[in-house]
Coordinates of C-alpha atoms and ligand atoms in Angstrom, one line a residue:
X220 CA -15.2 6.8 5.6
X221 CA -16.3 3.2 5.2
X222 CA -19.3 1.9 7.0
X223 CA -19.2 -1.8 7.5
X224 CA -22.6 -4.5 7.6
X225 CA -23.1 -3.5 11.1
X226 CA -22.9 0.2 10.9
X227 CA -19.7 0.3 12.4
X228 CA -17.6 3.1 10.7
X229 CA -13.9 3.3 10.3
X230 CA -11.1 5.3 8.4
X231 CA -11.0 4.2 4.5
X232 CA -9.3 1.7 4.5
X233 CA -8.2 -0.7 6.8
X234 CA -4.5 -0.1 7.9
X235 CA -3.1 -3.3 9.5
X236 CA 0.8 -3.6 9.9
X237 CA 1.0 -6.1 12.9
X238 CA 0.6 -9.7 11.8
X239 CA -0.2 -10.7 15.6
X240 CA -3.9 -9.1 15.5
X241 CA -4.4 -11.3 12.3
X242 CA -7.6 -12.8 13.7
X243 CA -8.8 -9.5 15.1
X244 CA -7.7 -7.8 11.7
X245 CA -9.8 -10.6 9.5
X246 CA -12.6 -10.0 12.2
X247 CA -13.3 -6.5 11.0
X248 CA -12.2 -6.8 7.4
X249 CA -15.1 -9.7 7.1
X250 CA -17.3 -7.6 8.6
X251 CA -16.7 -4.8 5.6
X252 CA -18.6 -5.1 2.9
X253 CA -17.8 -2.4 0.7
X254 CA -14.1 -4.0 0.9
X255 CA -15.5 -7.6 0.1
X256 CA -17.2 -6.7 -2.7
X257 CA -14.6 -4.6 -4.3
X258 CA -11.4 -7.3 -3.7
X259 CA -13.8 -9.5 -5.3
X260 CA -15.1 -7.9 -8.5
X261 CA -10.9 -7.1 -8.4
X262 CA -10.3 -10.5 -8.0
X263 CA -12.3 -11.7 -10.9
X264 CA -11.3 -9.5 -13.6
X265 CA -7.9 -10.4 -12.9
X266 CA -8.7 -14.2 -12.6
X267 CA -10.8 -13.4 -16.0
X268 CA -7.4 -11.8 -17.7
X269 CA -5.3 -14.6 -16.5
X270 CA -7.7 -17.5 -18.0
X271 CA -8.1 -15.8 -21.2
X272 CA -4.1 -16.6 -21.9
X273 CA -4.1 -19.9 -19.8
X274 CA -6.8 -21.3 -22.2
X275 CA -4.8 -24.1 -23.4
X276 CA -4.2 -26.1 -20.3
X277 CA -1.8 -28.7 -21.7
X278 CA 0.7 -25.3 -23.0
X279 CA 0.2 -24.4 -19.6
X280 CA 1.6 -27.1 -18.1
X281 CA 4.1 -27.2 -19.9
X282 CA 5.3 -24.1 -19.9
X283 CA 4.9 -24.1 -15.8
X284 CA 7.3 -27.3 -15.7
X285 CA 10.0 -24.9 -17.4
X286 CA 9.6 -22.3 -15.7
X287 CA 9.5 -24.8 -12.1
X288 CA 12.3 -26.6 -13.0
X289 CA 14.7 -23.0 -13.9
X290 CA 13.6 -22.1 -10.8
X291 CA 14.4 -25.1 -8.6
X292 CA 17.7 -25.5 -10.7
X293 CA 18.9 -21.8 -9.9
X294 CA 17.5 -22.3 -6.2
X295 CA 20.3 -25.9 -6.2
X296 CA 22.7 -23.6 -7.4
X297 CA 22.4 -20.8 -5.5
X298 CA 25.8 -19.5 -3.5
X299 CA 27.7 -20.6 -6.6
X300 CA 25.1 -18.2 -9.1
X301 CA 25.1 -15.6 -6.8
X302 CA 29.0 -15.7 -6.7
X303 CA 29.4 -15.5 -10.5
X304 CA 26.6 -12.5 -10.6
X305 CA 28.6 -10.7 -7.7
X306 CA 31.7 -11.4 -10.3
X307 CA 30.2 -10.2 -13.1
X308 CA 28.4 -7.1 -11.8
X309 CA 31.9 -5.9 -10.4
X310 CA 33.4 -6.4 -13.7
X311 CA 30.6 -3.8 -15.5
X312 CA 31.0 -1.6 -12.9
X313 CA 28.1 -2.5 -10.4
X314 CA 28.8 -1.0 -6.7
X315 CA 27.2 -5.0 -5.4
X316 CA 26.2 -4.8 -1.0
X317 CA 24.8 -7.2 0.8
X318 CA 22.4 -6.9 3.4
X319 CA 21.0 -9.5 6.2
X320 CA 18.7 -7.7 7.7
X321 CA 16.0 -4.8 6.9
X322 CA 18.4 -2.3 8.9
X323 CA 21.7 -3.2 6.9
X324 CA 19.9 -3.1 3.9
X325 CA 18.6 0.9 5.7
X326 CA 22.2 1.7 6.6
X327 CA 23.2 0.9 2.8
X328 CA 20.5 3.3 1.6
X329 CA 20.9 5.9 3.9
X330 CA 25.1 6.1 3.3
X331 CA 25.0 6.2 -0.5
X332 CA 22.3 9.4 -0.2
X333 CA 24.8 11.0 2.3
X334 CA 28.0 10.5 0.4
X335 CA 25.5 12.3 -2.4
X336 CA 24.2 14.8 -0.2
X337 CA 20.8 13.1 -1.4
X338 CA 17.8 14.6 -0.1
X339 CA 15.2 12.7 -2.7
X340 CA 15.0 9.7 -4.2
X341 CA 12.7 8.5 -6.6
X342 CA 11.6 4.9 -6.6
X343 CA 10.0 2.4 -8.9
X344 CA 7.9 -0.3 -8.2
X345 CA 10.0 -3.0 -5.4
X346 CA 8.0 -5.0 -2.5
X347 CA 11.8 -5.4 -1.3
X348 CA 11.7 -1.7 -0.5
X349 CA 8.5 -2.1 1.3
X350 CA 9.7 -5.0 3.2
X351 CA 12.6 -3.0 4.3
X352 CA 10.3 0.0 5.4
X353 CA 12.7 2.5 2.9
X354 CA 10.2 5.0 2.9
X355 CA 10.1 6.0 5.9
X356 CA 13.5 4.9 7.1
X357 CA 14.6 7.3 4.8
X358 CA 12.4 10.3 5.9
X359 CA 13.5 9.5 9.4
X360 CA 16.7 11.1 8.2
X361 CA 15.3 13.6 5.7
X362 CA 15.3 12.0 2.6
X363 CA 12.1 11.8 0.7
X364 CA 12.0 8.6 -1.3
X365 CA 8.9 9.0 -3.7
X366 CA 7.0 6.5 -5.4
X367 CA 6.7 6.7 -8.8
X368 CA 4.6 3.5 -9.5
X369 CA 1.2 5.2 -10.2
X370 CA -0.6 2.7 -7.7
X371 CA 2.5 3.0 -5.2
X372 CA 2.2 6.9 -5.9
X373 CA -1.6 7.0 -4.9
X374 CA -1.2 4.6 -1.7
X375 CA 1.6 6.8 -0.6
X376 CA 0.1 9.9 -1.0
X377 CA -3.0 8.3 1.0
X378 CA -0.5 7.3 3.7
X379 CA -1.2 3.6 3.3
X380 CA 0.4 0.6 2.4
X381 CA 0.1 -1.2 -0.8
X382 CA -2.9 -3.8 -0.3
X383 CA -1.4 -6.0 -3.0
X384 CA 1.9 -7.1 -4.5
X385 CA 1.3 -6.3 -8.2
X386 CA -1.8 -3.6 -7.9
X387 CA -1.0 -2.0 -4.8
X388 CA -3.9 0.5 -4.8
X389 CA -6.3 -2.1 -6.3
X390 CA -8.9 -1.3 -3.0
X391 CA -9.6 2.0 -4.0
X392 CA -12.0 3.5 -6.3
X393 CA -11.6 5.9 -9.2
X394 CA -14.0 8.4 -7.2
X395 CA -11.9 8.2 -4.1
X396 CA -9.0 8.4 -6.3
X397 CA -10.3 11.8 -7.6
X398 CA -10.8 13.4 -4.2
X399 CA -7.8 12.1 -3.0
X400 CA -5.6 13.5 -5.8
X401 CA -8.0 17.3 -5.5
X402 CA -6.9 17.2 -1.9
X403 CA -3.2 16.4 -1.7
X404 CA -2.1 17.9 -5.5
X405 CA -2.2 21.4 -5.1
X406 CA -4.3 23.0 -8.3
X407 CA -6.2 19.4 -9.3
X408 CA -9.7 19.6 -9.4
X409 CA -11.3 16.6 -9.0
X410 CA -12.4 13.9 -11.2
X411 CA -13.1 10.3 -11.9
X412 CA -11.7 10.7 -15.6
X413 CA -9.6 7.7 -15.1
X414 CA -7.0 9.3 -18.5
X415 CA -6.8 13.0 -16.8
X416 CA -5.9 11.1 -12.7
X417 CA -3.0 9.0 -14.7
X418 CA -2.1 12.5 -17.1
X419 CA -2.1 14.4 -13.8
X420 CA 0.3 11.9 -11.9
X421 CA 2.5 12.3 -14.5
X422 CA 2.9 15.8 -14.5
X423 CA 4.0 15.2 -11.0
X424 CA 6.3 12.8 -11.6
X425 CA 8.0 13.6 -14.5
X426 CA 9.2 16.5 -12.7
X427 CA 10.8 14.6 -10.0
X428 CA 12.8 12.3 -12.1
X429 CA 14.4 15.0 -13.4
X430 CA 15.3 16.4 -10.1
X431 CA 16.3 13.1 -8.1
X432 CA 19.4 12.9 -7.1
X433 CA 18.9 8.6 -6.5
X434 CA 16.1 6.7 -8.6
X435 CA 15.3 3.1 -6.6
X436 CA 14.1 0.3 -8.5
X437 CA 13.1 -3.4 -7.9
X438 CA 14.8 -6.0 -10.0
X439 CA 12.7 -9.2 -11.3
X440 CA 15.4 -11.5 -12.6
X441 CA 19.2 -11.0 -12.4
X442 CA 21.4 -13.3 -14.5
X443 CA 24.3 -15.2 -13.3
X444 CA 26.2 -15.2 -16.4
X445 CA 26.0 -12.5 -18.4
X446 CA 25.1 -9.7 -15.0
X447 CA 22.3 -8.4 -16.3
X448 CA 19.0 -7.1 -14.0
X449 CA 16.1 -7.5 -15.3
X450 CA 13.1 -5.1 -14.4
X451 CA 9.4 -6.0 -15.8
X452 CA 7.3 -3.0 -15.7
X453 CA 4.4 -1.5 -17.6
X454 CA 4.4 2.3 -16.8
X455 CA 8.0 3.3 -17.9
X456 CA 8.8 5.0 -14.6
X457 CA 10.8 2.1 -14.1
X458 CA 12.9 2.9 -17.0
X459 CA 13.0 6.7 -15.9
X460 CA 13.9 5.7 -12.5
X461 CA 16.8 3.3 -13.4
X462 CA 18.2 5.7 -16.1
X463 CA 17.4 9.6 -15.6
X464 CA 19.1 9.9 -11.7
X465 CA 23.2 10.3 -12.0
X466 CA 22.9 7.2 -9.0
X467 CA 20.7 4.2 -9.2
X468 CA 20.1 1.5 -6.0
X469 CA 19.0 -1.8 -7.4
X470 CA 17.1 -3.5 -4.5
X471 CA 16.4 -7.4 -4.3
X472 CA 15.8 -10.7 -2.4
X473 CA 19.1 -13.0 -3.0
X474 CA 16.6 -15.3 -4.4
X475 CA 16.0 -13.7 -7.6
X476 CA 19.3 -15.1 -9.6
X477 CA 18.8 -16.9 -12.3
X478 CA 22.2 -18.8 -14.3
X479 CA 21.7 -17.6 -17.8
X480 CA 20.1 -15.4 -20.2
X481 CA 17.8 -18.1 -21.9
X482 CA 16.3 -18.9 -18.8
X483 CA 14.1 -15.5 -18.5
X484 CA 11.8 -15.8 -21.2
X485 CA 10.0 -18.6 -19.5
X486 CA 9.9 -16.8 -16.7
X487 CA 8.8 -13.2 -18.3
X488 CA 6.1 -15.2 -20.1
X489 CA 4.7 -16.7 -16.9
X490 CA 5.2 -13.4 -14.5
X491 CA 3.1 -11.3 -17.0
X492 CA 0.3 -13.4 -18.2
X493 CA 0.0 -14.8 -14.5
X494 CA 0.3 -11.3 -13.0
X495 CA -1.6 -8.8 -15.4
X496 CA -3.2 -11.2 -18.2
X497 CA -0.6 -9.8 -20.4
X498 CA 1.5 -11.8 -23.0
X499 CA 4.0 -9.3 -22.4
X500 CA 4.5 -5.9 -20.8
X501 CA 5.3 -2.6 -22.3
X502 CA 8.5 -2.3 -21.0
X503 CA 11.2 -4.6 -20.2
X504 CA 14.3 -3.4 -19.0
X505 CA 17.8 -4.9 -19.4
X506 CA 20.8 -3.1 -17.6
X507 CA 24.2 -3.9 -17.9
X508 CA 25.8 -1.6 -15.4
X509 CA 26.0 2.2 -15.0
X510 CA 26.7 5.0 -18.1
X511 CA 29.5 4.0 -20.1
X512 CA 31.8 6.3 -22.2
X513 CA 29.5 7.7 -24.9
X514 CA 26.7 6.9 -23.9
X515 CA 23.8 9.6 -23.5
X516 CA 21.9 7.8 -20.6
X517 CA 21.9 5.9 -17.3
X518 CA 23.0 6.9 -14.4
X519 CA 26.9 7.5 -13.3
X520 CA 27.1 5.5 -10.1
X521 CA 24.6 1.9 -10.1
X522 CA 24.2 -0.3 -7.0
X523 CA 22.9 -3.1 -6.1
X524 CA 21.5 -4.2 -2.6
X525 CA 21.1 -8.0 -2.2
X526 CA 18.9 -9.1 0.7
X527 CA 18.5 -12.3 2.7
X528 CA 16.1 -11.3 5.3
X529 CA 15.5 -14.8 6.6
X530 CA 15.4 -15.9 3.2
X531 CA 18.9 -18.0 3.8
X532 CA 16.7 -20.1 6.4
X533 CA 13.7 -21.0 3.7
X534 CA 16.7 -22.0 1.4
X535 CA 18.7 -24.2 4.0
X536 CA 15.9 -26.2 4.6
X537 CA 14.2 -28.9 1.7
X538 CA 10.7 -28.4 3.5
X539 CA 10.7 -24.7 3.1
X540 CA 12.9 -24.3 0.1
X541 CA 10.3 -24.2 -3.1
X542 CA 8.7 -20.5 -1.0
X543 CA 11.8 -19.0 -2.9
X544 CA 10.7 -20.3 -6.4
X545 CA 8.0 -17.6 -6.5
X546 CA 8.7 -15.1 -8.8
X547 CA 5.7 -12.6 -7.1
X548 CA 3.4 -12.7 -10.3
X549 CA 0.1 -12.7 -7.4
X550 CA -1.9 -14.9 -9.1
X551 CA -2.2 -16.9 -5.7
X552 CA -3.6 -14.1 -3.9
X553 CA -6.0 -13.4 -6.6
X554 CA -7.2 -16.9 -6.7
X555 CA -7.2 -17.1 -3.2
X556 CA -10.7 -17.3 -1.5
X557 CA -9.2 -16.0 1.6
X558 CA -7.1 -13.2 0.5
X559 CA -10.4 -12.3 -2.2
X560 CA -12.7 -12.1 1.5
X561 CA -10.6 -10.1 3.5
X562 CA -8.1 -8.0 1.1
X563 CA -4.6 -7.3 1.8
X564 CA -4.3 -5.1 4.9
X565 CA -5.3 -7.5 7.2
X566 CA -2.5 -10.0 7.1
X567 CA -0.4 -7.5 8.4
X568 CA 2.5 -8.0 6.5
X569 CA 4.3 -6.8 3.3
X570 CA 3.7 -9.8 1.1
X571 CA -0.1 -10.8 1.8
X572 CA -2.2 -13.7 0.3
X573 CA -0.8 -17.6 -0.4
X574 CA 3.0 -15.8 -0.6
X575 CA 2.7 -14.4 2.4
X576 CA 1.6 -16.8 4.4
X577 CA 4.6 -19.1 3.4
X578 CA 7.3 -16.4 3.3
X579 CA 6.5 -14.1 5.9
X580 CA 7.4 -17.0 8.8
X581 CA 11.1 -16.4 7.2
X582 CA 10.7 -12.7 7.0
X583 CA 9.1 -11.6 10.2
X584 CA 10.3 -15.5 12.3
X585 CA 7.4 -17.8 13.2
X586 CA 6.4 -15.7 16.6
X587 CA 4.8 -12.4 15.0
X588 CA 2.9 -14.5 12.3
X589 CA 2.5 -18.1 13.8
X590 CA -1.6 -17.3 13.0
X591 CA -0.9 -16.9 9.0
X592 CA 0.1 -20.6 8.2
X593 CA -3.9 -21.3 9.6
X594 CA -5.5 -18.8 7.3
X595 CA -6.3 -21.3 4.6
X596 CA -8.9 -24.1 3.8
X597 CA -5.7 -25.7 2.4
X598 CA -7.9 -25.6 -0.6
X599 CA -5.0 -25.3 -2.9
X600 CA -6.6 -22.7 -5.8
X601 CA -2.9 -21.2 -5.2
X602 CA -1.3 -24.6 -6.1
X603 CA -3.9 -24.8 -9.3
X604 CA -2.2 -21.4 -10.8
X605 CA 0.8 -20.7 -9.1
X606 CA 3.4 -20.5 -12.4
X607 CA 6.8 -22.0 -11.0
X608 CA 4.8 -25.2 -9.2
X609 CA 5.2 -24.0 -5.6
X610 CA 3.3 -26.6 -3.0
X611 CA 1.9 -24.0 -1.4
X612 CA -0.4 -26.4 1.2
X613 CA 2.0 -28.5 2.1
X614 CA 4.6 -25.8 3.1
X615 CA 1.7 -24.0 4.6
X616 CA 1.4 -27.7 6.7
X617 CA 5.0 -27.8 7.2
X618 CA 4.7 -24.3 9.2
X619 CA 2.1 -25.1 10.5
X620 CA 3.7 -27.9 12.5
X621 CA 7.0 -25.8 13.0
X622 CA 4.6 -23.4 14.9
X623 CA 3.9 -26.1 17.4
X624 CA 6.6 -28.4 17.5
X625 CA 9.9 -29.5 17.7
X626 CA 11.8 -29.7 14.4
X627 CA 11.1 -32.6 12.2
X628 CA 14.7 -35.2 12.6
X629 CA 17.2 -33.5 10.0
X630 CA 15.8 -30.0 10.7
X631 CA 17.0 -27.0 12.2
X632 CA 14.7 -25.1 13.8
X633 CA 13.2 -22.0 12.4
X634 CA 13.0 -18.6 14.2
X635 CA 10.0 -18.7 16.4
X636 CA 10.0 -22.6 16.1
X637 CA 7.1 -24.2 18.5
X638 CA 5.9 -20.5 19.5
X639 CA 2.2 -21.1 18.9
X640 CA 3.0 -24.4 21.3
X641 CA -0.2 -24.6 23.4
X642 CA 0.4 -26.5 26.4
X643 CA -3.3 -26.7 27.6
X644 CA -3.4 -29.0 23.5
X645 CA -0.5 -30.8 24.6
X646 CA -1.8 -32.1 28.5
X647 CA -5.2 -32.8 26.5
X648 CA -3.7 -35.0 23.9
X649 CA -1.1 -37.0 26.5
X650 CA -4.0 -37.3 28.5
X651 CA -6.2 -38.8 25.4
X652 CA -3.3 -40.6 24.4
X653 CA -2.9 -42.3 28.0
X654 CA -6.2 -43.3 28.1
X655 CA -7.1 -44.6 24.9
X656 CA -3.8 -46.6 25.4
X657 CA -6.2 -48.4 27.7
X658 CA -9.0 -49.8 26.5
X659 CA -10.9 -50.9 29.3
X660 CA -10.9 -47.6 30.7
X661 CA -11.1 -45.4 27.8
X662 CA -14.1 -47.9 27.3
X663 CA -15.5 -46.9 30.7
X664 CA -14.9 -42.9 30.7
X665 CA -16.4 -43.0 26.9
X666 CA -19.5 -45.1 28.7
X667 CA -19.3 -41.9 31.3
X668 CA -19.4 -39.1 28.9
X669 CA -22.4 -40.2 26.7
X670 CA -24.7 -40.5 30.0
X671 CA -23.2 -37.0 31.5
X672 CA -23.9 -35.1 27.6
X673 CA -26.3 -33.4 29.4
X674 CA -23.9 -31.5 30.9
X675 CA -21.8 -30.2 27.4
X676 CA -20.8 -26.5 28.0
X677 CA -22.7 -24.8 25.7
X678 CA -19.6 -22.3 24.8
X679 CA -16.3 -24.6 23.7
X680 CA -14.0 -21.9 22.7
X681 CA -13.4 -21.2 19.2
X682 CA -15.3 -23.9 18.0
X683 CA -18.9 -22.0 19.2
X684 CA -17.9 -18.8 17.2
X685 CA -20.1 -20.0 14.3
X686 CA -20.8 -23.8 15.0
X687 CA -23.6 -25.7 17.2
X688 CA -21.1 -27.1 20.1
X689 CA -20.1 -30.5 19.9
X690 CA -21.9 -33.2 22.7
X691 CA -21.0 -37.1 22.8
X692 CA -24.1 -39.3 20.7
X693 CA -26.6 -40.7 22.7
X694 CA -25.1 -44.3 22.4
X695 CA -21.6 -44.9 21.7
X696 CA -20.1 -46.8 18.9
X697 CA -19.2 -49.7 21.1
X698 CA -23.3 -49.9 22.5
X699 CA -24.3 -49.6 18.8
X700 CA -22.0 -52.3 18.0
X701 CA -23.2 -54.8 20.8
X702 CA -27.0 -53.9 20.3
X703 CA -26.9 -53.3 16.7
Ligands
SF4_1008 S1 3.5 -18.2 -4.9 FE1 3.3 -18.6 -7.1 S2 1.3 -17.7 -7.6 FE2 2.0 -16.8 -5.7 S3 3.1 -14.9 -6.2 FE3 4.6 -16.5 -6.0 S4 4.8 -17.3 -8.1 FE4 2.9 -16.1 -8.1

């Protein structure tokens, strides 16, 4: 049980999953200090890892402008990469489906495990599989999907969502780690041996891979040319996942296409030193297709799900575009002094932080999350270290304007386009706008309102929650200006 500043106790830890009570959400997180201190001691040791290979801020650069302009190229490219991947895939033997929504991307899932008779799967780490709920989707129908990421493992296992894209279980300690892993592993006593929690996951894992009739993965890169998935992972369950199992299910955002095999190392270099402060992972994983004829592993049947998910909308248009550039390292949310405040359960939604403030509009449509776009000083610390140049503040400013109005000339409208319209804002401002069209007047009710400041309400909305409320000056610009 947390207690929060003003003895308020709640469930450990906060559970958000509707984007609409974002305010309400940020309200309580705020107001819990054992979460802000420990996103923020999380937040600077992985700010601490990621300067310690950034040092050199020229190389940086540099190798940023590579890695932005493979990503904008394959983003110019992208039916015509996607085509040739789809091509290539087929030709090795990859089962490729395509998905539009969360619930075809479901249906995909749920028919390949039936045709299998699959009652398990085992999953590795893939925030596509959290954005289509597979979990429990799957369990509706009886399937256990198990997560075999060890921070995915211990979020499940606590019935929660993962709090951050690359260190999902980054809000919890080791000790509530240990009691959490005595109570749900039967036979585990507890301990805050950080060795013995990871050698007792294991044990449980291992044993499912072996069992599983379908092992899930994510996929970081896929390339175009040579139809190859790439998976960048540091436990090896990834590995285990994508090659013990006789079927494998590749899931991923179309997004993630790249043309050719020369353009990943750029990208690796910046995902893992921006992500983990590592110059490279322990594992990366290359697959070609499923088990060919003398081959001892891999499994017998691969898939590969390709998602749009409102991403098609991002892409179509040149304001919204760059969102898809991101290669979901997280340095944004880690350098964010939003998302480091109020952790990752409040936004609500799968991708949290910068990322999700800018994506999730596509996702989720402008309606549910029209309140995201406004949760940043615009700041831009995201901007400063994001690894594939995204411009994070002025997309956030872009949506931010879709939320309220029409679409710019040239623009299609989003989904949930003008839904935060507020049409008390829009009398006001014709109503300024009429009048300070005419000076005379505008002159005269200015005069009006600096003798009647007397009677300034003393609550004005919002803008009382934590500031002194705003009155006209004593003498207007215009007196000063006569008088001196
Ligand atoms: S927006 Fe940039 S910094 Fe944030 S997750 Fe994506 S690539 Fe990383």
């Amino acid at each position: 049980m947390n207690t929060t500043s003003t003895g308020k106790a709640h469930e450990a830890p906060l559970q958000f999953v509707d984007p609409r009570q974002f305010k309400a959400n940020t309200r309580v997180a705020v107001d819990d200090a054992h979460l802000r201190s420990s996103f923020r001691s999380a937040m600077d040791f992985l700010q601490t890892k990621r300067a310690a290979h950034f040092g050199d801020t020229a190389a940086f650069e540099q190798l940023r402008a590579v890695g932005e302009a493979i990503r904008q190229y394959s983003l110019a490219h992208l039916p015509d990469l996607l085509q040739r991947l789809e091509a290539r895939l087929i030709e090795q033997g990859v089962q490729v489906h395509w998905a539009s929504t969360p619930d075809e991307a479901n249906a995909i899932f749920l028919a390949i495990a039936q045709r299998h008779g699959a009652k398990d799967m085992i999953k590795g780490k893939s925030m596509v599989s959290e954005e289509i709920d597979l979990n429990h989707r799957m369990a509706e129908h009886g399937i256990e999907c198990l997560e075999s990421d060890m921070g995915e493992y211990i979020v499940q296992i606590a019935g929660e969502r993962p709090s951050h894209i690359i260190m999902p279980a980054i809000h919890k300690t080791k000790q509530q780690i240990g009691q959490l892993f005595a109570e749900k592993i039967p036979g585990t006593p507890y301990t805050e041996d950080v060795d013995e929690l990871i050698a007792t996951g294991r044990r449980v894992l291992r044993e499912r891979y072996r069992d599983a009739a379908i092992g899930v993965s994510g996929v970081n890169f896929m390339v175009a040319e040579t139809g190859s998935l790439v998976l960048v992972e540091n436990e090896g369950n990834g590995r285990m996942c994508t090659s013990v199992p006789e079927v494998h299910i590749a899931i991923t955002g179309i997004e993630k296409v790249v043309e050719q095999f020369d353009h990943v190392p750029p990208l690796f270099s910046l995902l893992t030193r921006s992500a983990t402060g590592q110059a490279v992972t322990t594992y990366l994983n290359v697959i070609n297709g499923p088990r060919r004829e003398g081959e001892l592993d891999g499994p017998k049947e691969l898939h590969l799900v390709l998602l749009d998910n409102g991403r098609s909308q991002a892409w179509r248009d040149a304001d919204f575009r760059a969102t898809l550039q991101c290669i979901r390292c997280g340095a944004c949310m880690n350098h964010c002094p939003v998302y480091s405040r109020i952790g990752g359960f409040a936004y609500g939604t799968t991708y949290p932080g910068p990322i999700g403030l800018i994506i999730s509009p596509h996702l989720l449509g402008l309606d549910p999350t029209q309140d995201l776009p406004t949760a940043s000083s615009l700041c831009a610390a995201c901007e400063e270290v994001c690894p594939v140049g995204i411009p994070i503040t002025q997309i956030l400013m872009s949506l931010r304007h879709a939320a309220k109005h029409d679409p710019l000339p040239g623009h299609a409208p989003l989904v949930g386009q003008k839904s935060a319209r507020d049409w008390k804002e829009v009398l006001a401002f014709k109503a300024w706008a009429w009048l300070a069209s005419r000076p005379w007047l505008y002159g005269h009710a200015v005069g009006l309102a600096h003798r009647l400041r007397w009677m300034t309400p003393s609550w004005q909305a919002g803008w009382t929650a934590h500031r002194t409320p705003m009155k006209p000056a004593r003498r207007g610009l215009r007196e000063r200006m006569r008088k001196g």
